[in-house]
Coordinates of C-alpha atoms and ligand atoms in Angstrom, one line a residue:
X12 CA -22.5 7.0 21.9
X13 CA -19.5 9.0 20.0
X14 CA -16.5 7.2 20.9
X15 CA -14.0 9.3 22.5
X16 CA -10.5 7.4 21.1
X17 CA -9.3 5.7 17.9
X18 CA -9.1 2.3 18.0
X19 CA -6.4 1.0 15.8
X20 CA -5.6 -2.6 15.2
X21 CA -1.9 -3.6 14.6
X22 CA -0.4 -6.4 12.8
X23 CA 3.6 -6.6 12.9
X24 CA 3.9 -9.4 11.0
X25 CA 7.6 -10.9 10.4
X26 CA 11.3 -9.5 10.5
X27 CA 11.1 -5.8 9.2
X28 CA 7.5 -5.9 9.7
X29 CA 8.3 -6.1 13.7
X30 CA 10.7 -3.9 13.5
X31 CA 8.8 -0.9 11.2
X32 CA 5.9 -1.4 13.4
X33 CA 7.9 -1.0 16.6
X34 CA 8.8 2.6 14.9
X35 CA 5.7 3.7 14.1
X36 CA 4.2 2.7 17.5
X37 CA 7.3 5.2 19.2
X38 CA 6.3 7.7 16.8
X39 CA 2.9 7.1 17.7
X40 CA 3.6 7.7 21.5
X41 CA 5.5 10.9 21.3
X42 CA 3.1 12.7 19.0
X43 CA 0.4 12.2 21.8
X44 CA -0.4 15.6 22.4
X45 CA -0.9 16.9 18.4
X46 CA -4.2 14.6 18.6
X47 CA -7.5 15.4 19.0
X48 CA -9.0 12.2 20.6
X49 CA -6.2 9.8 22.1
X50 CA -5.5 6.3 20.3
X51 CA -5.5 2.8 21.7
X52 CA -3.8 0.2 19.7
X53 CA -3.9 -3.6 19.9
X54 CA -1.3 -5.8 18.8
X55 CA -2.4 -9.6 16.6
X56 CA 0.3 -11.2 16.2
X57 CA -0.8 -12.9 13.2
X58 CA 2.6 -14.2 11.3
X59 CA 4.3 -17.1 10.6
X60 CA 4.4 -18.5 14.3
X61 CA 1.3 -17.8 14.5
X62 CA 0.0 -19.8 11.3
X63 CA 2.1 -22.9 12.4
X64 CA 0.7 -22.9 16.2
X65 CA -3.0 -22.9 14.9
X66 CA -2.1 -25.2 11.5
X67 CA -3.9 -22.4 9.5
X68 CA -3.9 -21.3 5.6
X69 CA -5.9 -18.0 6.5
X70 CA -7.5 -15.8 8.8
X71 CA -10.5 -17.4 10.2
X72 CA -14.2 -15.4 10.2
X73 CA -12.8 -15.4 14.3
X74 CA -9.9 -13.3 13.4
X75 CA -11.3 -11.5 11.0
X76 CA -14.7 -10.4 12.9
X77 CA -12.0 -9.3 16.0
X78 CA -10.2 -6.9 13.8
X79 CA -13.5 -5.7 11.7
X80 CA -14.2 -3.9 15.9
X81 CA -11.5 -1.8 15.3
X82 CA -11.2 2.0 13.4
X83 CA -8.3 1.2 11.1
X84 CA -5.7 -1.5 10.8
X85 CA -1.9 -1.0 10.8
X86 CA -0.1 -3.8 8.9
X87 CA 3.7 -3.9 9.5
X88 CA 4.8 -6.8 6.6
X89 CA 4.7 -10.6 6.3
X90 CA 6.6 -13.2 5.5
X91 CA 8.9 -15.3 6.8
X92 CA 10.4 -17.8 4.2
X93 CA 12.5 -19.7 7.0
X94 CA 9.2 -20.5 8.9
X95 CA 6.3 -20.9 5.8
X96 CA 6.4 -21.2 2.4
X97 CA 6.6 -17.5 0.6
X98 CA 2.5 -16.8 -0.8
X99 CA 0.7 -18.5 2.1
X100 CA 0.8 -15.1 5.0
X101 CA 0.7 -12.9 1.5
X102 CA -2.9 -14.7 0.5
X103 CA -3.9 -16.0 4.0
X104 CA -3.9 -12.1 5.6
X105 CA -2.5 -9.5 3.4
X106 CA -5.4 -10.6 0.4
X107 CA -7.5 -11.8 2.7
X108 CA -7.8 -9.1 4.8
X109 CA -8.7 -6.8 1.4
X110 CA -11.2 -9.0 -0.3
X111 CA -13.1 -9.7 3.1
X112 CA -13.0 -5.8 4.3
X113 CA -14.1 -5.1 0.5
X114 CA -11.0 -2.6 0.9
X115 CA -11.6 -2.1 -3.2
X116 CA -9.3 1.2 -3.6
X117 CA -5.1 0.8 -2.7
X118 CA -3.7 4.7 -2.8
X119 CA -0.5 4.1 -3.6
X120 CA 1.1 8.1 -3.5
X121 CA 3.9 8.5 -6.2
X122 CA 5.3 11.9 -4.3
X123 CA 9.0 12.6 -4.5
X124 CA 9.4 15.1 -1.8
X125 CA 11.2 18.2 -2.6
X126 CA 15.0 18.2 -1.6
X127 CA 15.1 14.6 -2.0
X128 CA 17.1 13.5 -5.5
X129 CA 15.1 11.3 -8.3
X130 CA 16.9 8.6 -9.7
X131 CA 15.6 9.9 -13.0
X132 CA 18.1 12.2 -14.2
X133 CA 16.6 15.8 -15.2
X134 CA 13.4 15.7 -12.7
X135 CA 12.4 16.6 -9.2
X136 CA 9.4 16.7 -6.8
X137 CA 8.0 19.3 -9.6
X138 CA 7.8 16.4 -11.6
X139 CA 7.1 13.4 -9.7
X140 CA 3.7 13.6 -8.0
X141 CA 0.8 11.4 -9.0
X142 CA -0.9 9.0 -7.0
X143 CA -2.1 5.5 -7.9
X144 CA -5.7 3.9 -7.3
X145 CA -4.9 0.8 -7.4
X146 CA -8.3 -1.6 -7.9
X147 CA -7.8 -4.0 -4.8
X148 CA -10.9 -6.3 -4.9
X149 CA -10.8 -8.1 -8.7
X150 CA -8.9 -8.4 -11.5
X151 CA -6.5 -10.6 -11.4
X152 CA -6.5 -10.8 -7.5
X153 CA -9.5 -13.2 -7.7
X154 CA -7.4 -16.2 -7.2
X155 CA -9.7 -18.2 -9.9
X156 CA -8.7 -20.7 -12.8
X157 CA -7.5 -23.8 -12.9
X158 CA -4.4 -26.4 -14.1
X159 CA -5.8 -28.4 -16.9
X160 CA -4.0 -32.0 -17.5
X161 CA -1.6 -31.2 -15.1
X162 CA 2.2 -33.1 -15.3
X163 CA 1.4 -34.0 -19.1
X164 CA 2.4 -32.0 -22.1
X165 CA -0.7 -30.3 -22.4
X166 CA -0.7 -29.0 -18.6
X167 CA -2.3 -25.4 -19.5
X168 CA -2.3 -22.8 -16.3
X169 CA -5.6 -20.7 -16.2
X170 CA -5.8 -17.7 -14.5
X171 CA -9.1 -15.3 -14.3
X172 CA -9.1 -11.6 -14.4
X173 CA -12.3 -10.2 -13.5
X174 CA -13.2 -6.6 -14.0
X175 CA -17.1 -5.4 -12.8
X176 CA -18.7 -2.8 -14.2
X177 CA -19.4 -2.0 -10.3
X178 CA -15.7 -2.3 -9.6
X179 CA -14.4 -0.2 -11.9
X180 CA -17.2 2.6 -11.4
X181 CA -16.5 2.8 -7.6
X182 CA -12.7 2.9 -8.3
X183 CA -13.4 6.2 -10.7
X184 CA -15.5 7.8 -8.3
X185 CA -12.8 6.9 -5.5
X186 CA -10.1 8.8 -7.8
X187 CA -12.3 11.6 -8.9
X188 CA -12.7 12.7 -5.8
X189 CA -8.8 13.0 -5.1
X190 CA -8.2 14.7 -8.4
X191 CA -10.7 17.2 -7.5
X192 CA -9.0 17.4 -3.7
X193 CA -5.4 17.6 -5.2
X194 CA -6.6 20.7 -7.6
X195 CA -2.8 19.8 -9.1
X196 CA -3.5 21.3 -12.6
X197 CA -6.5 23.5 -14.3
X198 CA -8.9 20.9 -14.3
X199 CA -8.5 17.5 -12.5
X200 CA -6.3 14.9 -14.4
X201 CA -7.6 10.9 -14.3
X202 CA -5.7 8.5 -16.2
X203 CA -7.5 5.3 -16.4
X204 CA -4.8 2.4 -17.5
X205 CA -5.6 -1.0 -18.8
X206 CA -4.4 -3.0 -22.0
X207 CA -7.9 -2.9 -24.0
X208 CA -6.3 -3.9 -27.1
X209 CA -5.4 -7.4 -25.8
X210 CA -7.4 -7.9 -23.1
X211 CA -10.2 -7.5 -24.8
X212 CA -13.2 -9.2 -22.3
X213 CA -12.0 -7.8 -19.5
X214 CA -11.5 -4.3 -20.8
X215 CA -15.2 -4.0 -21.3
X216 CA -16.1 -2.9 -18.3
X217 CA -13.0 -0.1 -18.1
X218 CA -14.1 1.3 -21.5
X219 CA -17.5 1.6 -20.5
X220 CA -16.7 3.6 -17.5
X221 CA -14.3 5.4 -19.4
X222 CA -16.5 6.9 -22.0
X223 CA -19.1 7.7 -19.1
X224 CA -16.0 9.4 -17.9
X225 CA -15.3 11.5 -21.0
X226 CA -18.7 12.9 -21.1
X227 CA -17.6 14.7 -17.5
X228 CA -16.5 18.4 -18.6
X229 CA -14.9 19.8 -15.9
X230 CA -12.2 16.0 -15.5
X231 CA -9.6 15.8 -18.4
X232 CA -9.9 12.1 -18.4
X233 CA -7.4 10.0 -20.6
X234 CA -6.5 6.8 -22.0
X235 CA -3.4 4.6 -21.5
X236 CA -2.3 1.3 -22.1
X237 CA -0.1 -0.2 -19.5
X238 CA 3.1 -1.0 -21.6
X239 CA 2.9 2.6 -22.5
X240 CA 2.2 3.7 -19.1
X241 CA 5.3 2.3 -17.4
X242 CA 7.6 4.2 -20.2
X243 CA 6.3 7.7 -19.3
X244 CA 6.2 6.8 -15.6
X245 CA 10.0 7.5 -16.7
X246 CA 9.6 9.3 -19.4
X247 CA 7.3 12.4 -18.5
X248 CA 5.9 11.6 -14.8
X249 CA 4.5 15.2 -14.7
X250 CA 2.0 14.6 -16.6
X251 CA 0.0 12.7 -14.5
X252 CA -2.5 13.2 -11.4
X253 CA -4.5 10.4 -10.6
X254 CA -4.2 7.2 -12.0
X255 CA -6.8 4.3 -12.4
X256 CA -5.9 0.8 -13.1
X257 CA -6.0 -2.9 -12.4
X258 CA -5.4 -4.8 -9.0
X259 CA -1.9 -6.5 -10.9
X260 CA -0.6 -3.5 -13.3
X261 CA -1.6 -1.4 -10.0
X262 CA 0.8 -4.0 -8.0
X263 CA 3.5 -3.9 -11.0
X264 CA 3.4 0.1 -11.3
X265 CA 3.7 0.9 -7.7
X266 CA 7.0 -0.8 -6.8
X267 CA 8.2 1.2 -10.2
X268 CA 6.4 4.2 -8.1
X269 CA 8.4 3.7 -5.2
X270 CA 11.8 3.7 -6.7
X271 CA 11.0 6.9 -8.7
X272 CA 9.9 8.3 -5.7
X273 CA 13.0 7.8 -3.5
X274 CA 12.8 4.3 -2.9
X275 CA 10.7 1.3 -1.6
X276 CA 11.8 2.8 1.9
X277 CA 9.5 5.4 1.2
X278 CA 6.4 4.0 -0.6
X279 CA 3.1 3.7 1.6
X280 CA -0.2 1.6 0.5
X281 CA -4.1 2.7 2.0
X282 CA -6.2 -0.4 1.2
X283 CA -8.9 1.7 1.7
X284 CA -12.6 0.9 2.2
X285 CA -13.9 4.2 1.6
X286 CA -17.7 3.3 2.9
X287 CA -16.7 3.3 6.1
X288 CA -18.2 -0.4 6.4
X289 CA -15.0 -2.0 7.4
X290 CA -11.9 -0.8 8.3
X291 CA -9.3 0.6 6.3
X292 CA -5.7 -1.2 6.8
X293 CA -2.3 0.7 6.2
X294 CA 1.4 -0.6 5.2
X295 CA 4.6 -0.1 4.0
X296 CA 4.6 -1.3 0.2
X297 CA 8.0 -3.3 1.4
X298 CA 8.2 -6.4 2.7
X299 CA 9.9 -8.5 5.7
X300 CA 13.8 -8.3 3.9
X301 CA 14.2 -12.0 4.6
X302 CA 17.4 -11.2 2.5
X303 CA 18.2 -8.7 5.5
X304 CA 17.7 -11.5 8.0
X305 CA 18.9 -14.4 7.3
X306 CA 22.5 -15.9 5.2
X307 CA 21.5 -17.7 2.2
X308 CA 22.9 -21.7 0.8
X309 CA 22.6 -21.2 -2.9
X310 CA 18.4 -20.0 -3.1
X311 CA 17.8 -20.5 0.5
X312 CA 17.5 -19.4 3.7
X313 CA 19.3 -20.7 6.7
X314 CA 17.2 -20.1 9.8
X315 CA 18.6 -18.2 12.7
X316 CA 21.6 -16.9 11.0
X317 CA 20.2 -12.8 11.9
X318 CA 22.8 -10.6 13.4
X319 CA 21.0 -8.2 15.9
X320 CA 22.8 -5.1 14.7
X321 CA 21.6 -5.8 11.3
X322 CA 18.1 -3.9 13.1
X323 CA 19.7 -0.8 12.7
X324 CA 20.4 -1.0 8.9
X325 CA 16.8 -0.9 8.3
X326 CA 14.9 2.1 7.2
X327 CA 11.4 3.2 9.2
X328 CA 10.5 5.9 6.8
X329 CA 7.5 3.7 4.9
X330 CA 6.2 2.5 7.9
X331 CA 5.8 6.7 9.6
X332 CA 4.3 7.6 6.4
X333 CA 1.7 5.0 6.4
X334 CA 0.7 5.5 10.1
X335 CA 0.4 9.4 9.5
X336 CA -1.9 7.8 6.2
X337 CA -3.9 6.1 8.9
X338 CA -3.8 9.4 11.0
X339 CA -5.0 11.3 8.2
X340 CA -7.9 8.8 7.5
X341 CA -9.4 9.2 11.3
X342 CA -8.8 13.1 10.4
X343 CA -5.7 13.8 12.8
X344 CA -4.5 15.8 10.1
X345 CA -2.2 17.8 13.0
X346 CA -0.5 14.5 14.2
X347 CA -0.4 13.3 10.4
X348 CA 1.4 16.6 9.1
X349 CA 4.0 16.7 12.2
X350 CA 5.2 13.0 11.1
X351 CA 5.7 13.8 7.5
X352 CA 7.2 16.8 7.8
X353 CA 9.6 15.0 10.1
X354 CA 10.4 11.5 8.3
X355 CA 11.3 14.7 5.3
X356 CA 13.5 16.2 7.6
X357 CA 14.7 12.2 7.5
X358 CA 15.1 11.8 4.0
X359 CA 16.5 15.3 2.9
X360 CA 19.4 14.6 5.4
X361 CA 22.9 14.5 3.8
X362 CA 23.7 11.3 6.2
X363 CA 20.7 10.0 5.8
X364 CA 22.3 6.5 4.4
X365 CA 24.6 5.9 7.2
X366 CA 21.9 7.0 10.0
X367 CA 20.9 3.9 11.8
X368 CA 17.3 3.0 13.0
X369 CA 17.6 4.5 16.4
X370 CA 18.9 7.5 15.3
X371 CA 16.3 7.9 12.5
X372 CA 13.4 7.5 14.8
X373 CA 14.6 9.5 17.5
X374 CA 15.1 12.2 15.2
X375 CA 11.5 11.7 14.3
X376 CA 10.1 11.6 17.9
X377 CA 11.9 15.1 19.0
X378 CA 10.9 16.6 15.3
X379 CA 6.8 15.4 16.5
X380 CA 6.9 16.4 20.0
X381 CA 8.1 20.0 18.8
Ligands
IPM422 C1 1.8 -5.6 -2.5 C2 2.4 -6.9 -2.4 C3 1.3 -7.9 -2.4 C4 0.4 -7.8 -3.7 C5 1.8 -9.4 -2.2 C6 2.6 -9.5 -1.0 C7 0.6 -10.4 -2.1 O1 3.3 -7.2 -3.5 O2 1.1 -5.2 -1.6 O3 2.1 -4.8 -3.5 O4 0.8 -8.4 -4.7 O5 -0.5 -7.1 -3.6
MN423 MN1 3.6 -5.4 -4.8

């Protein structure tokens, strides 16, 4: 039987995560009536409490077969360095929750919205609009290698970066398909990025798929190495559409992204599993702000030091945009349109800065139920 709702799993995570998520969830409510099938959401509180209840590293295949039930996942952000050591939430959900939902594409949109300045002196939204395909299943990401004679002298650190053949194909077929949906110039533009000159094994696979590419005549496909990438992602952002690359250059690029593109206030991240197999999980590319939350003694934290107010310092913006992602995904295009066009009505506002949480999200609830 059809199902008649959306059934969306939601994962708050820590600090700004709880609080983003609580945004999005008000959002969610008061934008009701532009859906076409009504949406149930269930809250995991997988975070750091969570992890230290149950002693846990990771998700286990319980957790994990719980939320592969549901349509989509909504991830708020994790961390909590006052609770767990920073990298064990990152790699026990985040990472795991993309390698075992085979969620092999991150979009990461690079979309300065028009009205809003660039911190790139000379360009505008005309200029900045691209989107990154992140590869989210290899590379570097496979957490393989080894210490060899570690504490001696000769301690070496070896990390794996694994590209498939397979991996790379089903990225470009991901991002072929969005060039051809964005129709942004004559033909549709995909970049593929790597560093082919160095990394020389692991390019293999990326060249190979790259000159499958080039044989496409209705694509403009191109070539980039990464150094080179980063400079015109300054440089001359226009001239790209869609862009291919690695799981970590995709992970370096995209926080470069965000700030080019208003901020990391604004950035959103679908780990997409385009097959439909598993679900799909969306997030703000920020994290929790532990530096938000909590005074510091020289490097670290001191726990419970957060002043309540602070809440209203942080910015929701991300957090909309990734939920109206999600929308968009299960095809509520309405709902998903009536969000962005409000968290823009956000961001173009002269006061924006000095608007506090409440404010901002109220603004956006009136602006959806419109
Ligand atoms: C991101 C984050 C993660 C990543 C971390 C938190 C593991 O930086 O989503 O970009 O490296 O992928
Ligand atoms: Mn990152």
């Amino acid at each position: 039987m059809e199902k008649d709702y959306h059934n969306f799993a939601v994962i708050p995570g820590d600090l700004n995560g709880i609080t983003v998520t609580d945004a999005a969830l008000k959002v969610a409510d008061a934008v009701q009536d532009k859906l076409t099938l009504p949406v149930k959401h269930e809250i995991f509180n997988y975070d750091a409490a969570y992890f230290l209840k149950h002693d846990i590293k990771e998700l286990r295949d319980s957790e994990l077969n719980e939320l592969k039930q549901y349509d989509q996942i909504f991830l708020g952000a994790i961390g909590d360095p006052t609770k767990i050591k920073p990298g064990i939430l990152e790699i026990g959900i985040l990472l795991k929750i993309r390698q075992e939902f085979d969620q092999y594409v991150n979009l990461r949109p690079v979309v300065l919205p028009e009205g809003v300045p660039s911190i790139i002196v000379g360009k505008d939204y005309r200029h900045i609009n691209f989107e990154i395909c992140r590869e989210n299943s290899e590379g570097l990401y496979v957490a393989k290698g080894e210490v060899k004679n570690a504490g001696t002298d000769d301690e070496v650190g070896i990390q794996e970066m694994h590209c498939s053949y397979k991996g790379v194909k089903r990225l470009a077929e991901f991002a072929e398909e969005r060039a051809r949906a964005r129709k942004k110039g004559d033909k549709p533009e995909l970049h593929f990025v790597f560093k082919n000159n160095v990394l020389t094994y692991a390019a293999s696979p990326w060249s190979r798929v790259f000159e499958e590419y080039k044989q496409k005549d209705d694509l403009n496909i191109s070539y980039m190495h990464i150094d080179a990438f980063i400079m015109q992602m300054v440089l001359k952002p226009e001239q790209f559409d869609v862009v291919i690359t690695e799981n970590m250059f995709g992970d370096i690029t995209t926080d470069l992204g965000a700030v080019i593109q208003g901020g990391m206030g604004t950035a959103v991240s679908g780990n997409l599993n385009p097959t439909g197999t598993f679900p799909s999980m969306f997030e703000p590319i920020h994290g929790t702000a532990p530096d938000k939350w909590f005074e510091m003694d020289g490097s670290e934290y001191i726990p419970d030091t957060f002043v309540p107010e602070k809440v209203q310092l942080v910015k929701p913006e991300a957090a909309l945009l990734s939920y109206a992602m999600m929308l968009e995904q299960s095809k509520e295009v309405k709902a998903a349109d009536a969000i962005k066009e409000a968290v823009l009505a956000n961001l173009r506002d002269k006061e924006y800065a000095t608007k506090s949480l409440d404010t901002l999200v109220d603004q956006v609830c009136e602006s959806v139920k419109r």
